[in-house]
Coordinates of C-alpha atoms in Angstrom, one line a residue:
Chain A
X1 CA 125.1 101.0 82.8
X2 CA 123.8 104.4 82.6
X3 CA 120.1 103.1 80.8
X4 CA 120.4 100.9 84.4
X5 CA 121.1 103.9 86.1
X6 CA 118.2 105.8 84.7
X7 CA 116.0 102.8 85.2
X8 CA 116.4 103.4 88.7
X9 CA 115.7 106.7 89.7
X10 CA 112.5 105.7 87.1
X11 CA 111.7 103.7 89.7
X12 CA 112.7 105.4 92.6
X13 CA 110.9 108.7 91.4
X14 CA 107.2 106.8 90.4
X15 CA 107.6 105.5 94.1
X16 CA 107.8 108.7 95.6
X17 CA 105.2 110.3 92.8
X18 CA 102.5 107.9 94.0
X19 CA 100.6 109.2 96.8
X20 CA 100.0 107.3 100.0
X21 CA 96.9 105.2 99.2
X22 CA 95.0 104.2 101.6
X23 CA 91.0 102.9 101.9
X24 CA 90.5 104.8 98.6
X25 CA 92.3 107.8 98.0
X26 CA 94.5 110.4 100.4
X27 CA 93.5 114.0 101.5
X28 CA 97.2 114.7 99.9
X29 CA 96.1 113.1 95.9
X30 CA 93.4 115.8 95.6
X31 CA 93.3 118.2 98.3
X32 CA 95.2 121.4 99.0
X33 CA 96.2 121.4 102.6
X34 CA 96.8 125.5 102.5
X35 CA 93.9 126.1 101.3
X36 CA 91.3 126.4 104.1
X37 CA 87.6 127.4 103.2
X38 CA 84.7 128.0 105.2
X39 CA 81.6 127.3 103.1
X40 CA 78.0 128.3 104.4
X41 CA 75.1 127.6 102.3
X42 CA 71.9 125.5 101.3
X43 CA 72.1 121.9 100.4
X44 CA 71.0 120.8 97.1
X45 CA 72.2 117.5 96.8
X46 CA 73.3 114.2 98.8
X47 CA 75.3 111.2 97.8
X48 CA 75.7 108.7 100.8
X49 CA 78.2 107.0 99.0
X50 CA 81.0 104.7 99.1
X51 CA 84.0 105.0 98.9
X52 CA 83.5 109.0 99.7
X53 CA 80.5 110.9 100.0
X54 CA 79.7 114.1 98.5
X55 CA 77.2 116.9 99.7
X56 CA 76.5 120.1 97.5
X57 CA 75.4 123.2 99.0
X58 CA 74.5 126.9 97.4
X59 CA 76.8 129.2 98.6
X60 CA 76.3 132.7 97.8
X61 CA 78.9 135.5 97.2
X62 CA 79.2 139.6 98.6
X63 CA 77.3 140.3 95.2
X64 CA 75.0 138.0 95.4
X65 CA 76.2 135.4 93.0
X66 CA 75.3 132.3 93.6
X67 CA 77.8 129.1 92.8
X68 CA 77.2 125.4 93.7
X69 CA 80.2 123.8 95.6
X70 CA 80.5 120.1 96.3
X71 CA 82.0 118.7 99.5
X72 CA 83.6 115.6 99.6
X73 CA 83.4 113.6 103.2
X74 CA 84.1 110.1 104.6
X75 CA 81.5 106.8 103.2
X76 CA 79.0 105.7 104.9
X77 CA 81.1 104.1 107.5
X78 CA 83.1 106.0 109.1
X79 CA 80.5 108.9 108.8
X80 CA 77.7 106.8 110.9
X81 CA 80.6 105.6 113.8
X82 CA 80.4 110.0 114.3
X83 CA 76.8 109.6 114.6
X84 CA 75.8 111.1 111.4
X85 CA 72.9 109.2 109.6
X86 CA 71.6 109.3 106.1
X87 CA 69.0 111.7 106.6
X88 CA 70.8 114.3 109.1
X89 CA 71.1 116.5 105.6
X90 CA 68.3 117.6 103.6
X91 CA 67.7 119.4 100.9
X92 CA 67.4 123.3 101.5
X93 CA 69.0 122.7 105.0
X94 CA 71.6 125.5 105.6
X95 CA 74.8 124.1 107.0
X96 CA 78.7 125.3 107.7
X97 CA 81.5 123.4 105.9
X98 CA 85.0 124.3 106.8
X99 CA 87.5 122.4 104.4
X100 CA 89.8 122.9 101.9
X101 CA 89.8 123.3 98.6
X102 CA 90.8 121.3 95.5
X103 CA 94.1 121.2 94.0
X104 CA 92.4 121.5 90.2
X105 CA 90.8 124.9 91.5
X106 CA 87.4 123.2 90.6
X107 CA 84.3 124.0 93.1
X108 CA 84.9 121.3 94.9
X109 CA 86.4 120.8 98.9
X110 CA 87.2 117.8 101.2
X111 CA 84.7 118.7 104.2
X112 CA 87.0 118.2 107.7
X113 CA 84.4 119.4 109.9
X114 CA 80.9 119.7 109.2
X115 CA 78.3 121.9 111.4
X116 CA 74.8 119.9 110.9
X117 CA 71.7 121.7 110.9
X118 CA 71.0 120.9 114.4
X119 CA 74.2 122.1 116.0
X120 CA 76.1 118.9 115.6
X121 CA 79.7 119.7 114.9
X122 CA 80.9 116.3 113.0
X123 CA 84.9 115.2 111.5
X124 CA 84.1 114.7 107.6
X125 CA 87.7 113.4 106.9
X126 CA 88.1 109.5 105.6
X127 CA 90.3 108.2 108.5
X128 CA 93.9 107.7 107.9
X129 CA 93.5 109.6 104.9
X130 CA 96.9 112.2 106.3
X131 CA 94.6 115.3 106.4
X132 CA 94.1 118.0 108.7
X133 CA 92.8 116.5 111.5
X134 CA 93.2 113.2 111.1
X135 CA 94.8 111.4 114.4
X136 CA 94.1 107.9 113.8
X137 CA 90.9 107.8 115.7
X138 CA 87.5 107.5 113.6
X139 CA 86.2 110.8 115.2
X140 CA 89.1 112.9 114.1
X141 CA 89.9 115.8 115.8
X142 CA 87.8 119.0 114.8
X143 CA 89.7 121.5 116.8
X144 CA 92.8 121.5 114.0
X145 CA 90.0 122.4 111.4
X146 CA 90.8 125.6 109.7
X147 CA 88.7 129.3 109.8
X148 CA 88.1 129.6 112.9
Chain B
X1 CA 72.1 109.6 76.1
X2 CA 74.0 106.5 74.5
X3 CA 72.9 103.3 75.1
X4 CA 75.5 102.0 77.3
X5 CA 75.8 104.6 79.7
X6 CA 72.0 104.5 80.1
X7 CA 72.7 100.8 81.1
X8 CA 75.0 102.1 83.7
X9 CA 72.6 104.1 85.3
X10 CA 70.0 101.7 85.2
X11 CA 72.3 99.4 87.4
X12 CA 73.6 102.5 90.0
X13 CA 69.8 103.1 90.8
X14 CA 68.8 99.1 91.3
X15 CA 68.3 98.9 94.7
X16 CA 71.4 96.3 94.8
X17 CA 73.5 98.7 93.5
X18 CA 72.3 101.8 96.1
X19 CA 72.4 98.9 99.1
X20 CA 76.3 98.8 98.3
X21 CA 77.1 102.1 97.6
X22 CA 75.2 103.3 100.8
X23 CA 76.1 100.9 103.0
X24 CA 78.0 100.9 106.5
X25 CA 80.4 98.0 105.8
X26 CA 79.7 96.2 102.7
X27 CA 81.2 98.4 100.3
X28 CA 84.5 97.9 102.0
X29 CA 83.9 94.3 102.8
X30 CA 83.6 92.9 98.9
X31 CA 86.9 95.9 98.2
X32 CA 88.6 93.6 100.2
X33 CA 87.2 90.4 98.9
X34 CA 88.3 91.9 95.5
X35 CA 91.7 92.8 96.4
X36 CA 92.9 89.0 97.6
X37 CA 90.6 87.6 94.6
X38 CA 93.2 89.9 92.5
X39 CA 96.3 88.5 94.5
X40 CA 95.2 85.0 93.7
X41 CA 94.7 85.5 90.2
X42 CA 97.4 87.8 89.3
X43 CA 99.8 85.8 91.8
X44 CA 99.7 82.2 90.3
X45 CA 99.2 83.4 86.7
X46 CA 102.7 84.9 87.7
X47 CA 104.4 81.9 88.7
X48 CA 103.0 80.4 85.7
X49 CA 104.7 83.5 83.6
X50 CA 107.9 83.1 85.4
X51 CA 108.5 79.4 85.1
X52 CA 108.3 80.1 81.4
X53 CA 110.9 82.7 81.3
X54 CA 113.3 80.4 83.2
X55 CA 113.4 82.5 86.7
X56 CA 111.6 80.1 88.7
X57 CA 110.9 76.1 89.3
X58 CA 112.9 75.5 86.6
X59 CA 113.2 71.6 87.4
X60 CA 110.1 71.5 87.3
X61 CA 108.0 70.7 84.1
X62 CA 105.9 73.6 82.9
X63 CA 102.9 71.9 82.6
X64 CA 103.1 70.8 86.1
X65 CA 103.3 73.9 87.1
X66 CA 100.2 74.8 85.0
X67 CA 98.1 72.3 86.9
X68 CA 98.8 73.1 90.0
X69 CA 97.7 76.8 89.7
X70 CA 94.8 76.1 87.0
X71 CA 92.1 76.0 90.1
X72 CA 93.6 78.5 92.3
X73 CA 94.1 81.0 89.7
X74 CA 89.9 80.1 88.4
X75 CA 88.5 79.5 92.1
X76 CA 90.4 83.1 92.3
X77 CA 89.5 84.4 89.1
X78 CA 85.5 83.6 89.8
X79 CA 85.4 85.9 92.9
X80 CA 87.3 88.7 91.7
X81 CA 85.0 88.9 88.7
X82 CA 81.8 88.4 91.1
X83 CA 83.3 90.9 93.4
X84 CA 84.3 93.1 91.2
X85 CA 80.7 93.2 89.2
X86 CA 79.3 94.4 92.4
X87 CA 81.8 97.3 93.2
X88 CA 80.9 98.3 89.5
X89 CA 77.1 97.8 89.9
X90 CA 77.6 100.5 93.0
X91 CA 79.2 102.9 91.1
X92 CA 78.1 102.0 87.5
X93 CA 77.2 106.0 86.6
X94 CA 80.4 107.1 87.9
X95 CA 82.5 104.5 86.5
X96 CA 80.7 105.0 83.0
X97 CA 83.0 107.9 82.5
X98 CA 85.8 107.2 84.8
X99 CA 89.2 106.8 82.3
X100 CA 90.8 104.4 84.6
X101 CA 88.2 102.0 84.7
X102 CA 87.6 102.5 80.9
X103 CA 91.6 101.7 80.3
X104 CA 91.2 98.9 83.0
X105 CA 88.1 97.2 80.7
X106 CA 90.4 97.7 78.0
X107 CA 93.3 95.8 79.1
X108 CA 91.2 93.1 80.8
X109 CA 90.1 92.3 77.3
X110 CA 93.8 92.4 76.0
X111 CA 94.7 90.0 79.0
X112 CA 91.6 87.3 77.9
X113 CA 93.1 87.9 74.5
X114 CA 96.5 86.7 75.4
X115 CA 95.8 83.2 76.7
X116 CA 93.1 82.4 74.0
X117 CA 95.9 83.2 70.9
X118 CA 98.6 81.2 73.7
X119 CA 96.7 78.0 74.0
X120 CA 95.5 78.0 70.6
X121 CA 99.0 78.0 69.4
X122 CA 102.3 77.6 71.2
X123 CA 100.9 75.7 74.2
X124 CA 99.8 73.2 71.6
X125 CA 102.9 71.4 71.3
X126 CA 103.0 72.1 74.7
X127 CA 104.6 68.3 75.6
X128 CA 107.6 69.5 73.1
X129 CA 108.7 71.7 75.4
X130 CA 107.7 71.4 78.7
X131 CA 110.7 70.6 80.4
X132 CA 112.7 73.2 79.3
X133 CA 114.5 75.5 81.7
X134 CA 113.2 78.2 79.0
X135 CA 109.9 78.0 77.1
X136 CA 109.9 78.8 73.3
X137 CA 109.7 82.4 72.7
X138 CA 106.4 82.5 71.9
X139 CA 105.3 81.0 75.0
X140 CA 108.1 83.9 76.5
X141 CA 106.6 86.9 74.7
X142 CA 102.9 85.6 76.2
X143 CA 104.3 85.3 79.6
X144 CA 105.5 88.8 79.1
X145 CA 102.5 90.5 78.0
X146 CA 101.0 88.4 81.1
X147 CA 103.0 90.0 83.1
X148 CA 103.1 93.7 81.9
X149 CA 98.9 93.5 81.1
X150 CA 98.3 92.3 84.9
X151 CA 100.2 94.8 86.2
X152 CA 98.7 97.2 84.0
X153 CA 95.3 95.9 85.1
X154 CA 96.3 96.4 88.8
X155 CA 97.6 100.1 88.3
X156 CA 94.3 101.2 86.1
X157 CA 91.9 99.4 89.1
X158 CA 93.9 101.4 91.7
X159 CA 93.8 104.7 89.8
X160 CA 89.9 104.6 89.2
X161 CA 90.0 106.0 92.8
X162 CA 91.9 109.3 91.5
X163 CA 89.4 110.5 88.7

């Protein structure tokens, strides 16, 4: 009776420990929703990828320091129904990133709104993916982005 | 850098592989295909597995059963595998040192194990105990590891998306 018992909240507690999964993985199973960061700095490398992209920019600190940090958008997809196409990053471009950071600490942030070289303001999020500013539409809604 | 992993990114810079890992739609489009392959696979090698632990169709002989979800579960079987290769070609260099596909190869090796050491042996005298509400346990401790090795399999593909 009581291994049946503890069977059960096994089960019950792996339900609720699983994050929401949707297309590929949740804002929530990676992402630290408290953490907002504004990023500015130089690309230096683009994946147009499924099921996420990634961009990496140079961002440099008061002391000068310079540290690479990756930002993690929607795929392909969804990125090209906000009328961002493969080549709207290039290397060396300089470009604003507000996001938030991981939950592993690691260089790394999930880009929510992303300000293009030429003035374009574009929603990075995957949609449905439960973070700041998703509202169920594929553009997303850039005013809840953080650091403003 | 070792031989294997070299293959890897041999296959994420083919231009197949970038077509699908940079693509609008058909990244998403053969996910899918992959994910009802799975169901069709995993879901009649299930009824298969539970026929022989006596939950289900019990009237009904066991190798009945078996030939009525042979094609499904290969027809199935076929385009989860072709699916599945392409999804991997995409994302070869990535996967290459991903755990949960690595655990995932790892089990779906376990799981071809299974039926080979199955039909080799107990299945053999197959006709001795078809009709059986319960199948021999042998044929019970295959269906099991069926069982726990597929959803294993399932769980691992899934979590590839978290590392």
């Amino acid at each position: 009776m009581k291994s049946k018992f503890a069977l059960a909240l096994a089960v019950c507690a792996s339900t609720i420990a699983v994050p929401a999964a949707y297309a590929h993985h949740s804002f929530a199973a990676e992402f630290d929703g408290s953490k907002p960061t504004r990023l500015v700095g130089k690309i230096t490398r683009v994946e147009w990828t499924n099921p996420h992209s990634y961009f990496y920019v140079d961002v440099v600190d008061s002391k000068g320091k310079v540290s690479n940090w990756g930002c993690e958008g929607a795929g392909p997809g969804a990125l090209s129904r906000r009328g961002w196409k493969k080549g709207d990053l290039k290397i060396g471009d300089t470009i604003v990133v507000d996001g938030y950071r991981a939950k592993d600490g690691s260089n790394l942030v999930d880009a929510r709104r992303v300000t293009l070289p030429d003035g374009r303001t574009v929603y990075g999020g995957s949609p449905g993916d439960g973070g700041p500013g998703d509202n169920g539409t594929d553009q997303g809604a850039l005013s809840t982005s953080p650091a403003k | 850098m070792p031989f294997l992993q070299h293959l890897c990114q041999i296959l994420y810079d083919s231009g197949l592989g970038t077509a699908i890992r940079e693509s609008d739609y058909a990244y998403s489009l053969i996910e899918s295909v992959h994910v009802i392959a799975i169901t069709l696979v995993v879901g009649t090698i299930a009824v298969l597995d539970l026929r022989m632990l006596g939950f289900i169709l019990r009237p009904i002989a066991i190798t009945r059963v078996a030939h009525a979800v042979f094609p499904l579960t290969w027809s199935g079987f076929v385009i989860m595998f072709i699916s599945g290769s392409l999804l991997f070609w995409a994302e070869a260099a990535k996967m290459y040192n991903n755990p949960a596909f690595r655990a995932k190869i790892v089990l779906l090796a376990l799981v071809g194990l299974n039926p080979l050491i199955f039909h080799t042996t107990v299945y053999r005298r197959v006709h001795e105990w078809e009709t059986a509400r319960l199948a021999p346990w042998r044929a019970r401790v295959a269906a099991i590891a069926s069982l726990s090795l597929w959803g294993s399999i399932v769980i691992a593909g899934r979590a590839i998306a978290y590392f």
